[in-house]
Tab-separated table of C-alpha atoms and ligand atoms in Angstrom:
chain	number	residue	atom	x	y	z
D	582	MET	CA	30.712	40.456	73.416
D	583	LEU	CA	27.021	41.029	72.930
D	584	LEU	CA	27.602	44.744	72.733
D	585	GLN	CA	30.233	44.241	70.059
D	586	ASP	CA	27.786	42.141	68.044
D	587	ALA	CA	25.240	44.927	68.278
D	588	ASP	CA	27.860	47.434	67.124
D	589	ALA	CA	28.742	45.251	64.157
D	590	ARG	CA	25.061	44.950	63.208
D	591	ALA	CA	24.543	48.703	63.478
D	592	ASP	CA	27.620	49.190	61.370
D	593	ALA	CA	26.264	46.885	58.674
D	594	HIS	CA	23.165	49.104	58.429
D	595	ASP	CA	25.084	52.364	58.489
D	596	PRO	CA	23.782	54.209	55.400
D	597	ARG	CA	27.214	55.722	54.917
D	598	ARG	CA	28.780	52.334	54.185
D	599	LEU	CA	29.764	52.271	50.541
D	600	LEU	CA	28.430	49.660	48.184
D	601	MET	CA	31.850	47.992	48.002
D	602	GLU	CA	31.867	47.610	51.749
D	603	ARG	CA	28.560	45.730	51.608
D	604	SER	CA	29.875	43.180	49.142
D	605	VAL	CA	29.449	39.500	50.001
D	606	ALA	CA	30.905	36.966	47.551
D	607	GLY	CA	28.246	35.218	45.498
D	608	ARG	CA	25.458	37.804	45.832
D	609	THR	CA	24.105	39.376	42.685
D	610	ALA	CA	21.604	42.029	41.653
D	611	VAL	CA	21.043	40.773	38.112
D	612	THR	CA	19.411	37.749	36.562
D	613	LEU	CA	20.489	37.327	32.982
D	614	PRO	CA	18.062	35.661	30.584
D	615	ALA	CA	19.106	32.390	28.964
D	616	SER	CA	21.191	33.126	25.887
D	617	ASP	CA	19.283	32.806	22.596
D	618	VAL	CA	22.397	33.118	20.425
D	619	PRO	CA	25.131	30.525	19.931
D	620	ALA	CA	27.951	30.703	22.466
D	621	GLN	CA	31.082	32.437	21.175
D	622	PRO	CA	34.623	31.752	22.334
D	623	LEU	CA	35.814	34.387	24.800
D	624	PRO	CA	38.616	36.703	23.650
D	625	ASP	CA	42.193	35.986	24.469
D	626	ALA	CA	42.704	35.515	28.188
D	627	ALA	CA	45.088	38.475	28.101
D	628	LEU	CA	42.148	40.733	27.331
D	629	LEU	CA	40.063	39.455	30.227
D	630	ARG	CA	40.471	40.995	33.675
D	631	ASP	CA	39.734	39.182	36.862
D	632	ASP	CA	41.239	41.819	39.128
D	633	LEU	CA	38.224	44.156	39.034
D	634	GLU	CA	36.758	44.505	42.480
D	635	LEU	CA	33.059	44.858	41.837
D	636	PRO	CA	30.489	44.894	44.614
D	637	GLU	CA	28.522	41.661	44.960
D	638	VAL	CA	25.196	42.795	46.367
D	639	THR	CA	21.526	42.029	45.936
D	640	GLU	CA	19.107	44.224	44.010
D	641	GLY	CA	17.419	45.221	47.256
D	642	GLU	CA	20.692	46.430	48.677
D	643	VAL	CA	21.461	48.429	45.555
D	644	VAL	CA	18.044	50.113	45.733
D	645	ARG	CA	18.412	50.890	49.437
D	646	TYR	CA	21.925	52.181	48.956
D	647	PHE	CA	21.070	54.614	46.180
D	648	THR	CA	17.765	55.651	47.726
D	649	ARG	CA	19.523	56.510	50.988
D	650	LEU	CA	22.242	58.293	49.066
D	651	SER	CA	19.645	60.394	47.259
D	652	GLN	CA	18.092	61.279	50.622
D	653	LEU	CA	21.390	62.787	51.731
D	654	ASN	CA	20.955	65.403	49.015
D	655	PHE	CA	19.859	68.804	50.141
D	656	SER	CA	17.315	70.146	47.702
D	657	VAL	CA	14.862	72.954	47.263
D	658	ASP	CA	12.133	70.320	47.154
D	659	THR	CA	12.950	69.310	50.726
D	660	ASN	CA	14.190	72.393	52.567
D	661	PHE	CA	14.698	76.146	52.599
D	662	TYR	CA	17.663	77.037	50.399
D	663	PRO	CA	18.539	80.737	50.870
D	664	LEU	CA	21.672	80.625	48.707
D	665	GLY	CA	22.120	84.273	47.757
D	666	SER	CA	22.494	85.152	44.079
D	667	CYS	CA	21.366	81.653	43.049
D	668	THR	CA	17.584	82.143	43.355
D	669	MET	CA	16.859	78.645	44.624
D	670	LYS	CA	13.117	78.956	44.349
D	671	TYR	CA	10.539	76.258	43.935
D	672	ASN	CA	10.424	74.850	40.410
D	673	PRO	CA	6.840	73.955	39.426
D	674	LYS	CA	6.512	70.327	38.360
D	675	LEU	CA	4.316	71.377	35.453
D	676	ASN	CA	7.476	72.703	33.767
D	677	GLU	CA	8.976	69.236	33.897
D	678	ALA	CA	5.858	67.642	32.433
D	679	MET	CA	5.807	70.112	29.536
D	680	ALA	CA	9.523	69.747	28.765
D	681	ALA	CA	9.062	65.968	28.824
D	682	LEU	CA	6.233	65.925	26.267
D	683	PRO	CA	7.343	63.353	23.681
D	684	GLY	CA	6.947	65.882	20.863
D	685	PHE	CA	9.589	68.037	22.562
D	686	ALA	CA	11.767	65.530	24.354
D	687	ASN	CA	12.161	63.186	21.374
D	688	LEU	CA	12.714	65.880	18.791
D	689	HIS	CA	16.149	65.846	17.185
D	690	PRO	CA	17.589	69.351	16.884
D	691	GLY	CA	18.625	68.590	13.309
D	692	GLN	CA	15.117	67.610	12.253
D	693	PRO	CA	13.751	69.625	9.286
D	694	GLU	CA	12.056	72.847	10.360
D	695	SER	CA	8.791	71.679	8.835
D	696	GLN	CA	8.720	68.853	11.424
D	697	ALA	CA	9.648	71.086	14.353
D	698	GLN	CA	7.097	73.865	14.029
D	699	GLY	CA	5.792	73.447	17.582
D	700	ALA	CA	9.246	73.768	19.109
D	701	LEU	CA	10.082	76.741	16.906
D	702	GLU	CA	6.811	78.423	17.835
D	703	LEU	CA	7.660	77.963	21.512
D	704	MET	CA	11.094	79.527	20.964
D	705	HIS	CA	9.605	82.383	18.978
D	706	GLY	CA	7.085	83.012	21.739
D	707	LEU	CA	9.794	82.893	24.397
D	708	GLN	CA	11.917	85.409	22.467
D	709	ALA	CA	8.925	87.766	22.462
D	710	TYR	CA	8.225	87.315	26.188
D	711	LEU	CA	11.865	87.938	27.121
D	712	CYS	CA	11.918	91.093	24.980
D	713	GLU	CA	8.765	92.304	26.712
D	714	ILE	CA	10.245	91.568	30.143
D	715	THR	CA	13.552	93.326	29.421
D	716	GLY	CA	12.272	96.129	27.185
D	717	MET	CA	14.523	95.042	24.319
D	718	SER	CA	13.923	94.542	20.584
D	719	ALA	CA	15.260	91.051	19.899
D	720	ALA	CA	16.445	87.973	21.752
D	721	GLY	CA	18.827	85.088	21.111
D	722	LEU	CA	18.185	81.943	23.125
D	723	THR	CA	21.290	79.891	22.459
D	724	PRO	CA	23.731	80.748	25.322
D	725	LEU	CA	23.842	77.818	27.719
D	726	ALA	CA	24.401	79.578	31.059
D	727	GLY	CA	24.452	83.016	32.626
D	728	ALA	CA	28.188	83.497	32.214
D	729	HIS	CA	27.887	82.214	28.652
D	730	GLY	CA	25.250	84.899	28.016
D	731	GLU	CA	27.655	87.481	29.416
D	732	LEU	CA	30.429	86.399	27.062
D	733	THR	CA	27.936	86.434	24.187
D	734	GLY	CA	26.832	90.000	25.020
D	735	ILE	CA	30.428	91.143	25.337
D	736	LEU	CA	31.285	89.631	21.941
D	737	MET	CA	28.266	91.447	20.479
D	738	ILE	CA	29.575	94.742	21.874
D	739	LYS	CA	32.993	93.977	20.398
D	740	ALA	CA	31.524	93.139	16.979
D	741	CYS	CA	29.440	96.315	17.008
D	742	LEU	CA	32.436	98.495	17.884
D	743	GLU	CA	34.491	96.820	15.163
D	744	SER	CA	31.705	97.381	12.623
D	745	ARG	CA	31.908	101.088	13.484
D	746	GLY	CA	35.680	101.090	13.012
D	747	GLU	CA	36.114	101.542	16.760
D	748	GLY	CA	37.747	98.236	17.612
D	749	ALA	CA	40.521	100.118	19.412
D	750	ARG	CA	38.161	100.819	22.304
D	751	ARG	CA	39.280	98.209	24.841
D	752	LYS	CA	38.203	99.422	28.264
D	753	ILE	CA	35.225	97.869	30.045
D	754	LEU	CA	34.172	99.395	33.360
D	755	ILE	CA	32.800	97.017	35.976
D	756	PRO	CA	31.457	98.191	39.344
D	757	ASP	CA	32.894	96.492	42.432
D	758	THR	CA	29.386	95.204	43.187
D	759	ALA	CA	29.140	93.293	39.894
D	760	HIS	CA	28.789	89.529	39.852
D	761	GLY	CA	32.147	87.749	39.796
D	762	THR	CA	31.617	86.312	36.335
D	763	ASN	CA	31.344	89.797	34.777
D	764	PRO	CA	35.062	90.692	34.798
D	765	ALA	CA	35.921	87.162	33.692
D	766	SER	CA	33.578	87.446	30.686
D	767	ALA	CA	34.935	90.863	29.705
D	768	ALA	CA	38.512	89.600	29.938
D	769	MET	CA	37.652	86.484	27.888
D	770	GLY	CA	36.145	88.803	25.275
D	771	GLY	CA	39.559	90.465	24.965
D	772	PHE	CA	38.812	93.660	26.891
D	773	ASP	CA	40.745	95.432	29.653
D	774	VAL	CA	38.723	95.460	32.860
D	775	VAL	CA	38.680	98.567	35.039
D	776	SER	CA	36.959	98.223	38.406
D	777	VAL	CA	34.742	101.123	39.483
D	778	PRO	CA	34.017	101.752	43.175
D	779	SER	CA	30.587	102.150	44.727
D	780	ASP	CA	29.524	105.208	46.670
D	781	ALA	CA	28.503	105.170	50.343
D	782	ASN	CA	24.957	104.101	49.422
D	783	GLY	CA	26.118	101.124	47.376
D	784	ASN	CA	25.422	102.736	43.984
D	785	ILE	CA	28.022	103.032	41.251
D	786	ASP	CA	30.239	106.064	41.822
D	787	LEU	CA	29.270	108.333	38.923
D	788	GLU	CA	32.317	110.547	39.332
D	789	ALA	CA	34.535	107.512	38.817
D	790	VAL	CA	32.546	106.596	35.691
D	791	ARG	CA	32.938	110.139	34.338
D	792	ARG	CA	36.695	109.991	34.925
D	793	GLU	CA	36.987	106.790	32.886
D	794	ALA	CA	34.532	107.746	30.129
D	795	ASP	CA	37.013	108.621	27.369
D	796	GLU	CA	37.756	107.588	23.790
D	797	THR	CA	39.123	104.203	24.963
D	798	LEU	CA	35.814	103.226	26.596
D	799	ALA	CA	34.218	100.152	25.017
D	800	GLY	CA	31.461	99.892	27.576
D	801	VAL	CA	30.217	99.108	31.049
D	802	MET	CA	29.133	95.763	32.470
D	803	PHE	CA	26.638	96.257	35.208
D	804	THR	CA	24.758	93.885	37.505
D	805	GLN	CA	21.279	95.241	38.252
D	806	PRO	CA	20.206	94.674	41.013
D	807	THR	CA	23.761	94.643	42.336
D	808	THR	CA	25.293	91.775	44.255
D	809	LEU	CA	24.544	93.770	47.411
D	810	GLY	CA	20.900	93.137	46.593
D	811	LEU	CA	20.415	96.847	45.902
D	812	PHE	CA	18.690	98.607	43.054
D	813	ASP	CA	21.419	100.889	41.728
D	814	VAL	CA	19.682	104.228	41.322
D	815	ASN	CA	22.594	105.590	39.273
D	816	ALA	CA	22.106	103.040	36.480
D	817	ALA	CA	20.267	105.311	34.025
D	818	GLU	CA	22.753	108.167	34.467
D	819	MET	CA	25.653	105.721	34.129
D	820	CYS	CA	24.186	104.504	30.799
D	821	ARG	CA	23.887	108.090	29.598
D	822	ILE	CA	27.507	108.901	30.464
D	823	ALA	CA	28.778	105.710	28.794
D	824	HIS	CA	26.785	106.364	25.618
D	825	GLU	CA	27.913	109.960	25.455
D	826	ALA	CA	31.505	108.706	25.516
D	827	GLY	CA	30.741	106.273	22.660
D	828	GLY	CA	30.538	103.104	24.764
D	829	LEU	CA	27.854	100.418	25.029
D	830	VAL	CA	26.259	99.119	28.190
D	831	TYR	CA	25.698	95.539	29.285
D	832	ALA	CA	23.238	94.583	32.015
D	833	ASP	CA	23.650	91.358	33.931
D	834	GLY	CA	19.970	90.581	34.405
D	835	ALA	CA	20.479	87.237	36.134
D	836	ASN	CA	18.650	88.682	39.124
D	837	MET	CA	15.558	89.598	37.131
D	838	ASN	CA	13.599	87.863	39.888
D	839	ALA	CA	13.599	91.236	41.606
D	840	LEU	CA	12.464	93.280	38.634
D	841	LEU	CA	9.885	91.218	36.734
D	842	GLY	CA	7.046	93.430	35.589
D	843	ARG	CA	8.438	96.399	37.510
D	844	VAL	CA	11.583	97.541	35.719
D	845	LYS	CA	12.603	97.070	32.103
D	846	LEU	CA	16.373	97.193	31.806
D	847	GLY	CA	16.060	98.507	28.239
D	848	ALA	CA	14.179	101.530	29.568
D	849	LEU	CA	17.121	102.356	31.855
D	850	GLY	CA	19.329	102.630	28.763
D	851	PHE	CA	21.099	99.269	28.632
D	852	ASP	CA	21.983	97.944	25.168
D	853	VAL	CA	22.160	94.236	25.909
D	854	VAL	CA	21.083	92.089	28.817
D	855	HIS	CA	21.283	88.423	29.682
D	856	LEU	CA	18.794	86.507	31.791
D	857	ASN	CA	19.281	83.298	33.741
D	858	LEU	CA	16.332	81.099	32.816
D	859	HIS	CA	17.541	78.559	35.393
D	860	LYS	CA	17.134	81.128	38.152
D	861	THR	CA	14.298	83.521	37.434
D	862	PHE	CA	12.284	81.211	35.200
D	863	THR	CA	12.349	78.088	37.370
D	864	THR	CA	14.545	75.494	35.778
D	865	PRO	CA	16.128	73.443	38.557
D	866	HIS	CA	19.797	74.297	38.793
D	867	GLY	CA	22.918	73.733	40.789
D	868	GLY	CA	25.860	71.438	40.420
D	869	GLY	CA	26.519	72.791	36.950
D	870	GLY	CA	23.288	71.381	35.561
D	871	PRO	CA	21.920	72.572	32.228
D	872	GLY	CA	20.893	76.181	32.108
D	873	ALA	CA	20.182	78.918	29.608
D	874	GLY	CA	21.404	82.516	29.517
D	875	PRO	CA	19.519	84.149	26.615
D	876	VAL	CA	20.608	87.604	25.529
D	877	CYS	CA	18.184	90.384	24.646
D	878	ALA	CA	19.378	93.411	22.706
D	879	ASN	CA	18.135	96.843	21.654
D	880	ASP	CA	18.083	98.010	18.033
D	881	THR	CA	21.796	98.880	18.147
D	882	LEU	CA	22.958	95.394	19.092
D	883	ALA	CA	20.136	93.174	17.756
D	884	PRO	CA	21.890	92.627	14.379
D	885	PHE	CA	24.827	91.023	16.229
D	886	LEU	CA	22.827	88.406	18.166
D	887	PRO	CA	24.161	84.846	18.078
D	888	ALA	CA	22.775	82.482	15.452
D	889	PRO	CA	20.269	81.062	15.062
D	890	VAL	CA	17.220	83.059	16.119
D	891	VAL	CA	13.655	82.068	15.273
D	892	GLU	CA	11.676	84.139	12.796
D	893	ARG	CA	8.115	83.966	11.617
D	894	ARG	CA	7.841	83.679	7.843
D	895	GLY	CA	4.230	83.803	6.711
D	896	ASP	CA	2.484	80.998	8.550
D	897	ALA	CA	5.636	79.140	9.486
D	898	TYR	CA	8.567	79.517	11.875
D	899	ALA	CA	12.141	79.283	10.664
D	900	LEU	CA	15.683	79.509	11.986
D	901	ALA	CA	17.568	82.571	10.788
D	902	ASP	CA	20.953	84.280	11.156
D	903	PRO	CA	20.811	87.916	12.339
D	904	PRO	CA	22.428	90.156	9.667
D	905	GLN	CA	25.740	90.835	11.483
D	906	THR	CA	25.646	87.844	13.802
D	907	ILE	CA	28.668	86.982	15.940
D	908	GLY	CA	27.978	83.404	14.827
D	909	ARG	CA	27.132	80.367	16.900
D	910	VAL	CA	27.998	80.249	20.576
D	911	GLY	CA	26.972	76.645	21.146
D	912	GLY	CA	25.491	73.592	19.546
D	913	TRP	CA	22.169	73.571	17.758
D	914	GLN	CA	19.410	75.782	19.229
D	915	GLY	CA	20.592	75.867	22.848
D	916	ASN	CA	19.257	73.911	25.821
D	917	PHE	CA	15.761	73.423	24.478
D	918	GLY	CA	14.448	71.689	27.620
D	919	VAL	CA	15.306	74.765	29.664
D	920	LEU	CA	13.558	77.002	27.138
D	921	ALA	CA	10.442	74.814	27.344
D	922	ARG	CA	10.425	75.090	31.157
D	923	ALA	CA	10.817	78.875	31.070
D	924	TYR	CA	8.070	79.257	28.477
D	925	THR	CA	5.737	77.118	30.584
D	926	TYR	CA	6.499	79.149	33.700
D	927	ILE	CA	5.833	82.459	31.950
D	928	ARG	CA	2.536	81.179	30.535
D	929	LEU	CA	1.588	79.711	33.905
D	930	MET	CA	2.257	82.948	35.775
D	931	GLY	CA	1.025	85.517	33.274
D	932	ALA	CA	2.033	89.171	33.536
D	933	GLU	CA	0.306	89.649	36.892
D	934	GLY	CA	1.851	86.511	38.314
D	935	LEU	CA	5.359	87.506	37.272
D	936	ARG	CA	4.953	90.931	38.840
D	937	ALA	CA	3.664	89.324	42.033
D	938	ALA	CA	6.682	86.994	42.046
D	939	ALA	CA	9.061	89.972	41.995
D	940	ASP	CA	7.032	91.821	44.633
D	941	ASN	CA	7.085	88.850	46.974
D	942	ALA	CA	10.779	88.162	46.372
D	943	VAL	CA	11.500	91.738	47.452
D	944	LEU	CA	9.044	91.586	50.357
D	945	ASN	CA	10.589	88.372	51.694
D	946	ALA	CA	14.137	89.724	51.486
D	947	ASN	CA	13.128	92.895	53.301
D	948	TYR	CA	11.296	90.865	55.957
D	949	LEU	CA	14.506	88.950	56.689
D	950	ARG	CA	16.454	92.189	56.612
D	951	ALA	CA	14.177	93.675	59.263
D	952	ARG	CA	14.142	90.566	61.444
D	953	LEU	CA	17.878	89.833	61.321
D	954	ARG	CA	19.381	93.293	61.379
D	955	ASP	CA	20.034	93.217	65.130
D	956	LEU	CA	22.122	90.057	64.835
D	957	PHE	CA	24.371	91.164	61.995
D	958	VAL	CA	25.918	94.281	60.483
D	959	LEU	CA	24.068	95.813	57.519
D	960	GLU	CA	25.977	98.239	55.308
D	961	PRO	CA	24.612	100.235	53.615
D	962	ASP	CA	21.456	100.000	55.679
D	963	ARG	CA	18.763	100.613	53.070
D	964	GLY	CA	15.848	98.741	51.535
D	965	VAL	CA	16.939	95.757	49.465
D	966	MET	CA	15.619	93.987	46.402
D	967	HIS	CA	15.559	90.174	46.190
D	968	GLU	CA	18.399	89.433	48.614
D	969	VAL	CA	20.086	90.908	51.646
D	970	VAL	CA	23.799	90.867	52.434
D	971	PHE	CA	24.818	90.953	56.101
D	972	SER	CA	28.248	90.969	57.643
D	973	ALA	CA	28.781	88.365	60.367
D	974	ARG	CA	31.402	90.380	62.167
D	975	LYS	CA	29.334	91.395	65.159
D	976	ARG	CA	29.586	88.319	67.352
D	977	ARG	CA	32.965	86.788	68.236
D	978	GLY	CA	32.931	83.073	67.522
D	979	ALA	CA	30.291	83.354	64.809
D	980	ARG	CA	32.058	84.068	61.548
D	981	ALA	CA	30.144	83.681	58.300
D	982	ILE	CA	31.355	80.102	57.873
D	983	ASP	CA	30.381	79.149	61.447
D	984	VAL	CA	26.853	80.503	61.100
D	985	SER	CA	26.483	78.809	57.719
D	986	LYS	CA	27.689	75.436	58.954
D	987	ARG	CA	25.493	75.529	62.032
D	988	LEU	CA	22.453	76.352	59.885
D	989	LEU	CA	22.889	72.914	58.278
D	990	ASP	CA	22.268	71.363	61.706
D	991	TYR	CA	18.978	73.248	61.871
D	992	GLY	CA	17.919	71.876	58.482
D	993	PHE	CA	18.572	74.965	56.354
D	994	HIS	CA	20.943	75.310	53.443
D	995	ALA	CA	23.758	77.775	54.087
D	996	PRO	CA	23.513	81.232	52.557
D	997	THR	CA	26.208	82.272	50.084
D	998	MET	CA	29.278	83.236	52.126
D	999	TYR	CA	32.197	85.588	51.602
D	1000	PHE	CA	30.580	87.094	48.526
D	1001	PRO	CA	30.313	89.870	47.470
D	1002	LEU	CA	33.923	90.623	48.294
D	1003	VAL	CA	33.143	94.225	49.259
D	1004	VAL	CA	31.520	92.972	52.498
D	1005	ALA	CA	33.708	91.382	55.177
D	1006	GLU	CA	32.338	88.062	56.492
D	1007	ALA	CA	29.461	88.320	54.016
D	1008	LEU	CA	26.287	86.283	54.388
D	1009	MET	CA	24.189	86.723	51.276
D	1010	ILE	CA	20.635	85.572	51.929
D	1011	GLU	CA	18.063	85.188	49.159
D	1012	PRO	CA	14.745	83.873	50.444
D	1013	THR	CA	12.915	84.015	47.060
D	1014	GLU	CA	9.197	84.547	46.658
D	1015	THR	CA	8.212	80.914	47.025
D	1016	GLU	CA	8.882	80.736	50.782
D	1017	SER	CA	6.138	81.222	53.340
D	1018	LYS	CA	6.296	83.523	56.351
D	1019	GLU	CA	6.396	80.421	58.580
D	1020	THR	CA	9.548	79.187	56.866
D	1021	LEU	CA	11.187	82.595	57.130
D	1022	ASP	CA	10.263	82.788	60.826
D	1023	ALA	CA	11.775	79.343	61.448
D	1024	PHE	CA	14.944	80.506	59.721
D	1025	VAL	CA	15.103	83.649	61.869
D	1026	GLU	CA	14.587	81.534	64.969
D	1027	ALA	CA	17.505	79.297	63.950
D	1028	MET	CA	19.674	82.365	63.433
D	1029	GLU	CA	18.731	83.671	66.882
D	1030	ARG	CA	19.602	80.336	68.445
D	1031	ILE	CA	22.931	80.250	66.657
D	1032	ASP	CA	23.705	83.720	67.917
D	1033	ALA	CA	22.804	82.658	71.455
D	1034	GLU	CA	25.031	79.588	71.140
D	1035	ALA	CA	27.971	81.756	70.111
D	1036	ALA	CA	27.258	84.166	72.953
D	1037	GLN	CA	27.377	81.301	75.437
D	1038	ASP	CA	30.500	79.599	74.114
D	1039	GLU	CA	32.587	81.393	71.549
D	1040	HIS	CA	34.202	78.125	70.339
D	1041	PHE	CA	31.036	76.072	69.981
D	1042	LEU	CA	30.202	77.000	66.379
D	1043	HIS	CA	33.695	76.254	65.131
D	1044	GLY	CA	32.930	72.517	65.160
D	1045	ALA	CA	29.571	72.770	63.378
D	1046	PRO	CA	27.837	71.046	61.709
D	1047	TYR	CA	27.330	68.336	64.322
D	1048	HIS	CA	24.348	66.421	62.924
D	1049	THR	CA	25.068	66.070	59.197
D	1050	PRO	CA	26.419	62.873	57.558
D	1051	VAL	CA	29.866	64.467	57.448
D	1052	SER	CA	31.002	67.201	59.811
D	1053	ARG	CA	33.133	70.193	58.949
D	1054	LEU	CA	35.317	69.445	55.966
D	1055	ASP	CA	38.591	70.853	54.838
D	1056	GLU	CA	36.940	72.589	51.899
D	1057	ALA	CA	40.165	73.523	50.144
D	1058	ALA	CA	41.353	69.903	50.235
D	1059	ALA	CA	37.915	68.664	49.153
D	1060	ALA	CA	38.106	70.916	46.095
D	1061	ARG	CA	41.780	70.402	45.264
D	1062	ARG	CA	42.320	66.781	46.240
D	1063	PRO	CA	38.876	65.219	45.931
D	1064	GLU	CA	38.669	61.511	46.676
D	1065	LEU	CA	36.359	60.258	43.995
D	1066	ARG	CA	37.264	56.545	43.965
D	1067	TRP	CA	36.631	53.816	46.476
D	1068	ARG	CA	39.824	52.170	47.632
D	1069	PRO	CA	40.037	49.059	49.784
D	1070	ALA	CA	41.241	49.702	53.309
D	1071	ALA	CA	45.004	49.196	53.504
D	1072	SER	CA	45.690	45.634	54.623
D	1073	THR	CA	47.310	45.424	58.028
K	1290	LIG	C1	24.155	88.085	38.849
K	1290	LIG	C2	24.666	86.828	38.220
K	1290	LIG	N1	25.312	86.894	37.046
K	1290	LIG	C3	25.780	85.791	36.436
K	1290	LIG	C4	25.621	84.543	37.001
K	1290	LIG	C5	26.220	83.369	36.292
K	1290	LIG	O1	25.267	82.453	35.879
K	1290	LIG	P1	25.668	80.951	35.550
K	1290	LIG	O2	26.027	80.315	36.843
K	1290	LIG	O3	24.469	80.346	34.909
K	1290	LIG	O4	26.837	80.990	34.608
K	1290	LIG	C6	24.939	84.426	38.214
K	1290	LIG	C7	24.746	83.103	38.830
K	1290	LIG	O5	23.980	82.882	39.695
K	1290	LIG	C8	24.466	85.594	38.840
K	1290	LIG	O6	23.825	85.553	40.016
């Protein structure tokens, strides 16, 4: 009896209990002030509902509930988050303070330009920095995400071809190591996607490009570095072949983290590139939060940039439409808060700092590559850029999903799994430059332990995670049949 009481008490404090389950009739979290307006008759009883089950809880309980809930979140501010391709690096808090300055945060995007000179100056400065970083001539800041930047760049290529009377060119080549959004963007832009294989070293197969480089070629969409975390050494030659055939070349520069201050994509021959400000330039991201995927273009494609761009006219800054613009791709001037964060980060780091960020991102990825290569399969086995892709097919009982789930028990976020598709049982690990050697060593140690666990009992990892608030989920059901509403337990 006593034991049961103790169980019931423990249950009452279980942080997983939903707010509805804590409800006790008569409790309240609000104290309404006395009314200072005359009482009004309530609407018709038919419009009033008394069947709403709302939780009756105290303010203290509400605070505890939501605070505990927030602590269940895994975040880059609490733990190592090696989610490959997502660049989950530390986001300096100074960015937040700058974006929250009242002069920025309270500015209405429709305010007259004369009252928004500071914001326009920031955007103008950011355009210039992004051009410097990519080696391009002009930038448009309005796309709201990386994939949105891709679609924007693809529409610019289309508009340019049409302006040359070459709208019949419909074929876009995309290497099999490109990011998954690339073919989707090309298809949305109305092009036919042709996948191009990689060679044994993970570079684009130039022979395959040559075979496809004919009068139907509209262009190539290319992720540099590739999703294998490799610098594709054939990129410049690929650009040359595509141009010779009359096509244009798009670079997915979302992984600029690896190249900052070291490689300018424009110098390799690309015509247009998008950047992910919410990755490389430290805006917090994830869960579909606001981002920005500016596009930077060379002289050929600059006239087609989306509207508006910011120009300097005499002493003032003004919004302008590029001469052959594809038009607007979103509302107003884009996600201004993200632009303010990126601008702050670039100013904070300076040219030297940005170069050091890329160097350390590459160093950290290669450190993990060297320390983990005995546990996993590495193909091709060559130096990587900002991330390293292993195959978890070496140890029976430790598939990519098992290793990832068990890592949660050790306090680390899972790496990206099963992507890129060209690697079986892929584990894509991106440490980023903001992690210390101690953190990376702790991660390696966890990986070694997981491997030892699988060696001892080949079924053990299949049940992981064991220590998280919820254990292994049916992920397909969670995505397809999510339970988003609280429902009272069925009465017996
Ligand atoms: C290489 C690459 N391209 C494109 C994207 C798409 O960016 P977004 O998720 O902002 O649409 C990502 C996302 O991480 C990426 O890694």
